[in-house]
Amino acid sequence: MPRTKKNAAGPAPPAPVPDTDSAEDARAPPPDTDSAQDALARIPGSVVGKLVAFSVLLLVVPLLAYFASLRLVFGGSTTPAAITAAVSANLVLAAYVYVAWTEESAGAPKRKTE
């Protein structure tokens, strides 16, 4: 069986990488930070307050539920206490979604039905 000759040149060289720092990119204006600050300024304080309050609740309620149920209800059994903490965290999240949903629909203009 005759042997075939291997390519003496070897594999092809890799393609050149395009230059990403082109002159066109250098002319791009910097991002508009004023519009980002304006957007943050338009967020009502009540929205931020509710977000902070529910964030604290999301930290505190599951911990309290875990340790209270561990000592008072389940007598040291950690698995049911952990399930209680997970359920309480989901309840806090559901409450936040409900509050956000009702707040959004209360501020939205009502449609006229003809």
PDB file of N, CA and C in Angstrom, residues 42-87:
ATOM      1  N   ARG A  42     -36.447  59.815  39.181  1.00  0.00           N
ATOM      2  CA  ARG A  42     -37.886  59.677  38.950  1.00  0.00           C
ATOM      3  C   ARG A  42     -38.504  58.522  39.721  1.00  0.00           C
ATOM      4  N   ILE A  43     -37.705  57.679  40.362  1.00  0.00           N
ATOM      5  CA  ILE A  43     -38.251  56.567  41.138  1.00  0.00           C
ATOM      6  C   ILE A  43     -38.824  57.133  42.431  1.00  0.00           C
ATOM      7  N   PRO A  44     -40.105  56.907  42.692  1.00  0.00           N
ATOM      8  CA  PRO A  44     -40.709  57.450  43.909  1.00  0.00           C
ATOM      9  C   PRO A  44     -40.072  56.856  45.165  1.00  0.00           C
ATOM     10  N   GLY A  45     -40.041  57.662  46.208  1.00  0.00           N
ATOM     11  CA  GLY A  45     -39.471  57.210  47.476  1.00  0.00           C
ATOM     12  C   GLY A  45     -40.249  56.064  48.087  1.00  0.00           C
ATOM     13  N   SER A  46     -41.552  56.012  47.841  1.00  0.00           N
ATOM     14  CA  SER A  46     -42.349  54.918  48.403  1.00  0.00           C
ATOM     15  C   SER A  46     -41.950  53.577  47.800  1.00  0.00           C
ATOM     16  N   VAL A  47     -41.551  53.582  46.542  1.00  0.00           N
ATOM     17  CA  VAL A  47     -41.122  52.341  45.888  1.00  0.00           C
ATOM     18  C   VAL A  47     -39.828  51.843  46.511  1.00  0.00           C
ATOM     19  N   VAL A  48     -38.896  52.757  46.719  1.00  0.00           N
ATOM     20  CA  VAL A  48     -37.623  52.379  47.335  1.00  0.00           C
ATOM     21  C   VAL A  48     -37.857  51.919  48.770  1.00  0.00           C
ATOM     22  N   GLY A  49     -38.735  52.602  49.483  1.00  0.00           N
ATOM     23  CA  GLY A  49     -39.041  52.219  50.860  1.00  0.00           C
ATOM     24  C   GLY A  49     -39.637  50.823  50.952  1.00  0.00           C
ATOM     25  N   LYS A  50     -40.547  50.510  50.048  1.00  0.00           N
ATOM     26  CA  LYS A  50     -41.142  49.169  50.049  1.00  0.00           C
ATOM     27  C   LYS A  50     -40.113  48.107  49.696  1.00  0.00           C
ATOM     28  N   LEU A  51     -39.238  48.414  48.756  1.00  0.00           N
ATOM     29  CA  LEU A  51     -38.197  47.464  48.382  1.00  0.00           C
ATOM     30  C   LEU A  51     -37.263  47.193  49.554  1.00  0.00           C
ATOM     31  N   VAL A  52     -36.872  48.232  50.267  1.00  0.00           N
ATOM     32  CA  VAL A  52     -35.993  48.056  51.428  1.00  0.00           C
ATOM     33  C   VAL A  52     -36.719  47.287  52.523  1.00  0.00           C
ATOM     34  N   ALA A  53     -37.978  47.620  52.771  1.00  0.00           N
ATOM     35  CA  ALA A  53     -38.736  46.935  53.821  1.00  0.00           C
ATOM     36  C   ALA A  53     -38.889  45.448  53.516  1.00  0.00           C
ATOM     37  N   PHE A  54     -39.235  45.124  52.289  1.00  0.00           N
ATOM     38  CA  PHE A  54     -39.385  43.708  51.944  1.00  0.00           C
ATOM     39  C   PHE A  54     -38.043  42.986  51.904  1.00  0.00           C
ATOM     40  N   SER A  55     -36.971  43.697  51.600  1.00  0.00           N
ATOM     41  CA  SER A  55     -35.647  43.072  51.649  1.00  0.00           C
ATOM     42  C   SER A  55     -35.280  42.697  53.077  1.00  0.00           C
ATOM     43  N   VAL A  56     -35.581  43.584  54.014  1.00  0.00           N
ATOM     44  CA  VAL A  56     -35.325  43.282  55.427  1.00  0.00           C
ATOM     45  C   VAL A  56     -36.219  42.131  55.880  1.00  0.00           C
ATOM     46  N   LEU A  57     -37.479  42.157  55.479  1.00  0.00           N
ATOM     47  CA  LEU A  57     -38.383  41.055  55.831  1.00  0.00           C
ATOM     48  C   LEU A  57     -37.899  39.734  55.260  1.00  0.00           C
ATOM     49  N   LEU A  58     -37.367  39.765  54.062  1.00  0.00           N
ATOM     50  CA  LEU A  58     -36.873  38.543  53.430  1.00  0.00           C
ATOM     51  C   LEU A  58     -35.660  37.987  54.162  1.00  0.00           C
ATOM     52  N   LEU A  59     -34.942  38.825  54.850  1.00  0.00           N
ATOM     53  CA  LEU A  59     -33.816  38.366  55.654  1.00  0.00           C
ATOM     54  C   LEU A  59     -34.274  37.876  57.025  1.00  0.00           C
ATOM     55  N   VAL A  60     -35.172  38.610  57.664  1.00  0.00           N
ATOM     56  CA  VAL A  60     -35.527  38.352  59.059  1.00  0.00           C
ATOM     57  C   VAL A  60     -36.564  37.246  59.210  1.00  0.00           C
ATOM     58  N   VAL A  61     -37.618  37.273  58.420  1.00  0.00           N
ATOM     59  CA  VAL A  61     -38.737  36.340  58.614  1.00  0.00           C
ATOM     60  C   VAL A  61     -38.318  34.874  58.480  1.00  0.00           C
ATOM     61  N   PRO A  62     -37.581  34.477  57.450  1.00  0.00           N
ATOM     62  CA  PRO A  62     -37.181  33.064  57.389  1.00  0.00           C
ATOM     63  C   PRO A  62     -36.279  32.635  58.548  1.00  0.00           C
ATOM     64  N   LEU A  63     -35.396  33.521  58.988  1.00  0.00           N
ATOM     65  CA  LEU A  63     -34.546  33.173  60.133  1.00  0.00           C
ATOM     66  C   LEU A  63     -35.371  32.989  61.398  1.00  0.00           C
ATOM     67  N   LEU A  64     -36.299  33.909  61.636  1.00  0.00           N
ATOM     68  CA  LEU A  64     -37.168  33.770  62.806  1.00  0.00           C
ATOM     69  C   LEU A  64     -38.036  32.523  62.701  1.00  0.00           C
ATOM     70  N   ALA A  65     -38.562  32.270  61.527  1.00  0.00           N
ATOM     71  CA  ALA A  65     -39.405  31.085  61.345  1.00  0.00           C
ATOM     72  C   ALA A  65     -38.605  29.814  61.580  1.00  0.00           C
ATOM     73  N   TYR A  66     -37.381  29.778  61.102  1.00  0.00           N
ATOM     74  CA  TYR A  66     -36.546  28.581  61.282  1.00  0.00           C
ATOM     75  C   TYR A  66     -36.277  28.324  62.758  1.00  0.00           C
ATOM     76  N   PHE A  67     -35.740  29.322  63.448  1.00  0.00           N
ATOM     77  CA  PHE A  67     -35.336  29.087  64.832  1.00  0.00           C
ATOM     78  C   PHE A  67     -36.528  28.941  65.769  1.00  0.00           C
ATOM     79  N   ALA A  68     -37.615  29.675  65.505  1.00  0.00           N
ATOM     80  CA  ALA A  68     -38.802  29.524  66.345  1.00  0.00           C
ATOM     81  C   ALA A  68     -39.424  28.149  66.156  1.00  0.00           C
ATOM     82  N   SER A  69     -39.551  27.708  64.916  1.00  0.00           N
ATOM     83  CA  SER A  69     -40.146  26.386  64.698  1.00  0.00           C
ATOM     84  C   SER A  69     -39.200  25.273  65.140  1.00  0.00           C
ATOM     85  N   LEU A  70     -37.914  25.494  65.073  1.00  0.00           N
ATOM     86  CA  LEU A  70     -36.942  24.498  65.520  1.00  0.00           C
ATOM     87  C   LEU A  70     -37.074  24.250  67.015  1.00  0.00           C
ATOM     88  N   ARG A  71     -37.229  25.308  67.792  1.00  0.00           N
ATOM     89  CA  ARG A  71     -37.308  25.158  69.252  1.00  0.00           C
ATOM     90  C   ARG A  71     -38.720  24.882  69.749  1.00  0.00           C
ATOM     91  N   LEU A  72     -39.708  25.578  69.188  1.00  0.00           N
ATOM     92  CA  LEU A  72     -41.046  25.536  69.770  1.00  0.00           C
ATOM     93  C   LEU A  72     -41.957  24.487  69.155  1.00  0.00           C
ATOM     94  N   VAL A  73     -41.782  24.174  67.888  1.00  0.00           N
ATOM     95  CA  VAL A  73     -42.732  23.297  67.211  1.00  0.00           C
ATOM     96  C   VAL A  73     -42.151  21.917  66.954  1.00  0.00           C
ATOM     97  N   PHE A  74     -40.974  21.858  66.377  1.00  0.00           N
ATOM     98  CA  PHE A  74     -40.444  20.585  65.906  1.00  0.00           C
ATOM     99  C   PHE A  74     -39.436  19.947  66.851  1.00  0.00           C
ATOM    100  N   GLY A  75     -39.142  20.555  67.964  1.00  0.00           N
ATOM    101  CA  GLY A  75     -38.303  19.936  68.985  1.00  0.00           C
ATOM    102  C   GLY A  75     -36.901  19.572  68.518  1.00  0.00           C
ATOM    103  N   GLY A  76     -36.262  20.415  67.733  1.00  0.00           N
ATOM    104  CA  GLY A  76     -34.891  20.175  67.316  1.00  0.00           C
ATOM    105  C   GLY A  76     -34.738  19.509  65.966  1.00  0.00           C
ATOM    106  N   SER A  77     -35.811  19.141  65.311  1.00  0.00           N
ATOM    107  CA  SER A  77     -35.723  18.528  63.988  1.00  0.00           C
ATOM    108  C   SER A  77     -35.504  19.629  62.943  1.00  0.00           C
ATOM    109  N   THR A  78     -34.374  19.545  62.252  1.00  0.00           N
ATOM    110  CA  THR A  78     -33.992  20.655  61.370  1.00  0.00           C
ATOM    111  C   THR A  78     -34.695  20.652  60.013  1.00  0.00           C
ATOM    112  N   THR A  79     -35.049  19.487  59.508  1.00  0.00           N
ATOM    113  CA  THR A  79     -35.653  19.437  58.173  1.00  0.00           C
ATOM    114  C   THR A  79     -37.012  20.137  58.127  1.00  0.00           C
ATOM    115  N   PRO A  80     -37.943  19.838  59.042  1.00  0.00           N
ATOM    116  CA  PRO A  80     -39.212  20.580  59.003  1.00  0.00           C
ATOM    117  C   PRO A  80     -39.031  22.073  59.291  1.00  0.00           C
ATOM    118  N   ALA A  81     -38.056  22.411  60.127  1.00  0.00           N
ATOM    119  CA  ALA A  81     -37.799  23.826  60.410  1.00  0.00           C
ATOM    120  C   ALA A  81     -37.278  24.534  59.158  1.00  0.00           C
ATOM    121  N   ALA A  82     -36.438  23.862  58.384  1.00  0.00           N
ATOM    122  CA  ALA A  82     -35.931  24.447  57.139  1.00  0.00           C
ATOM    123  C   ALA A  82     -37.054  24.610  56.118  1.00  0.00           C
ATOM    124  N   ILE A  83     -37.947  23.645  56.067  1.00  0.00           N
ATOM    125  CA  ILE A  83     -39.100  23.757  55.160  1.00  0.00           C
ATOM    126  C   ILE A  83     -39.967  24.940  55.571  1.00  0.00           C
ATOM    127  N   THR A  84     -40.152  25.129  56.870  1.00  0.00           N
ATOM    128  CA  THR A  84     -40.913  26.272  57.372  1.00  0.00           C
ATOM    129  C   THR A  84     -40.257  27.587  56.953  1.00  0.00           C
ATOM    130  N   ALA A  85     -38.936  27.654  57.043  1.00  0.00           N
ATOM    131  CA  ALA A  85     -38.219  28.868  56.638  1.00  0.00           C
ATOM    132  C   ALA A  85     -38.374  29.116  55.139  1.00  0.00           C
ATOM    133  N   ALA A  86     -38.304  28.067  54.340  1.00  0.00           N
ATOM    134  CA  ALA A  86     -38.454  28.224  52.890  1.00  0.00           C
ATOM    135  C   ALA A  86     -39.863  28.688  52.538  1.00  0.00           C
ATOM    136  N   VAL A  87     -40.855  28.134  53.200  1.00  0.00           N
ATOM    137  CA  VAL A  87     -42.240  28.547  52.953  1.00  0.00           C
ATOM    138  C   VAL A  87     -42.435  30.006  53.361  1.00  0.00           C
TER     139      VAL A  87
END
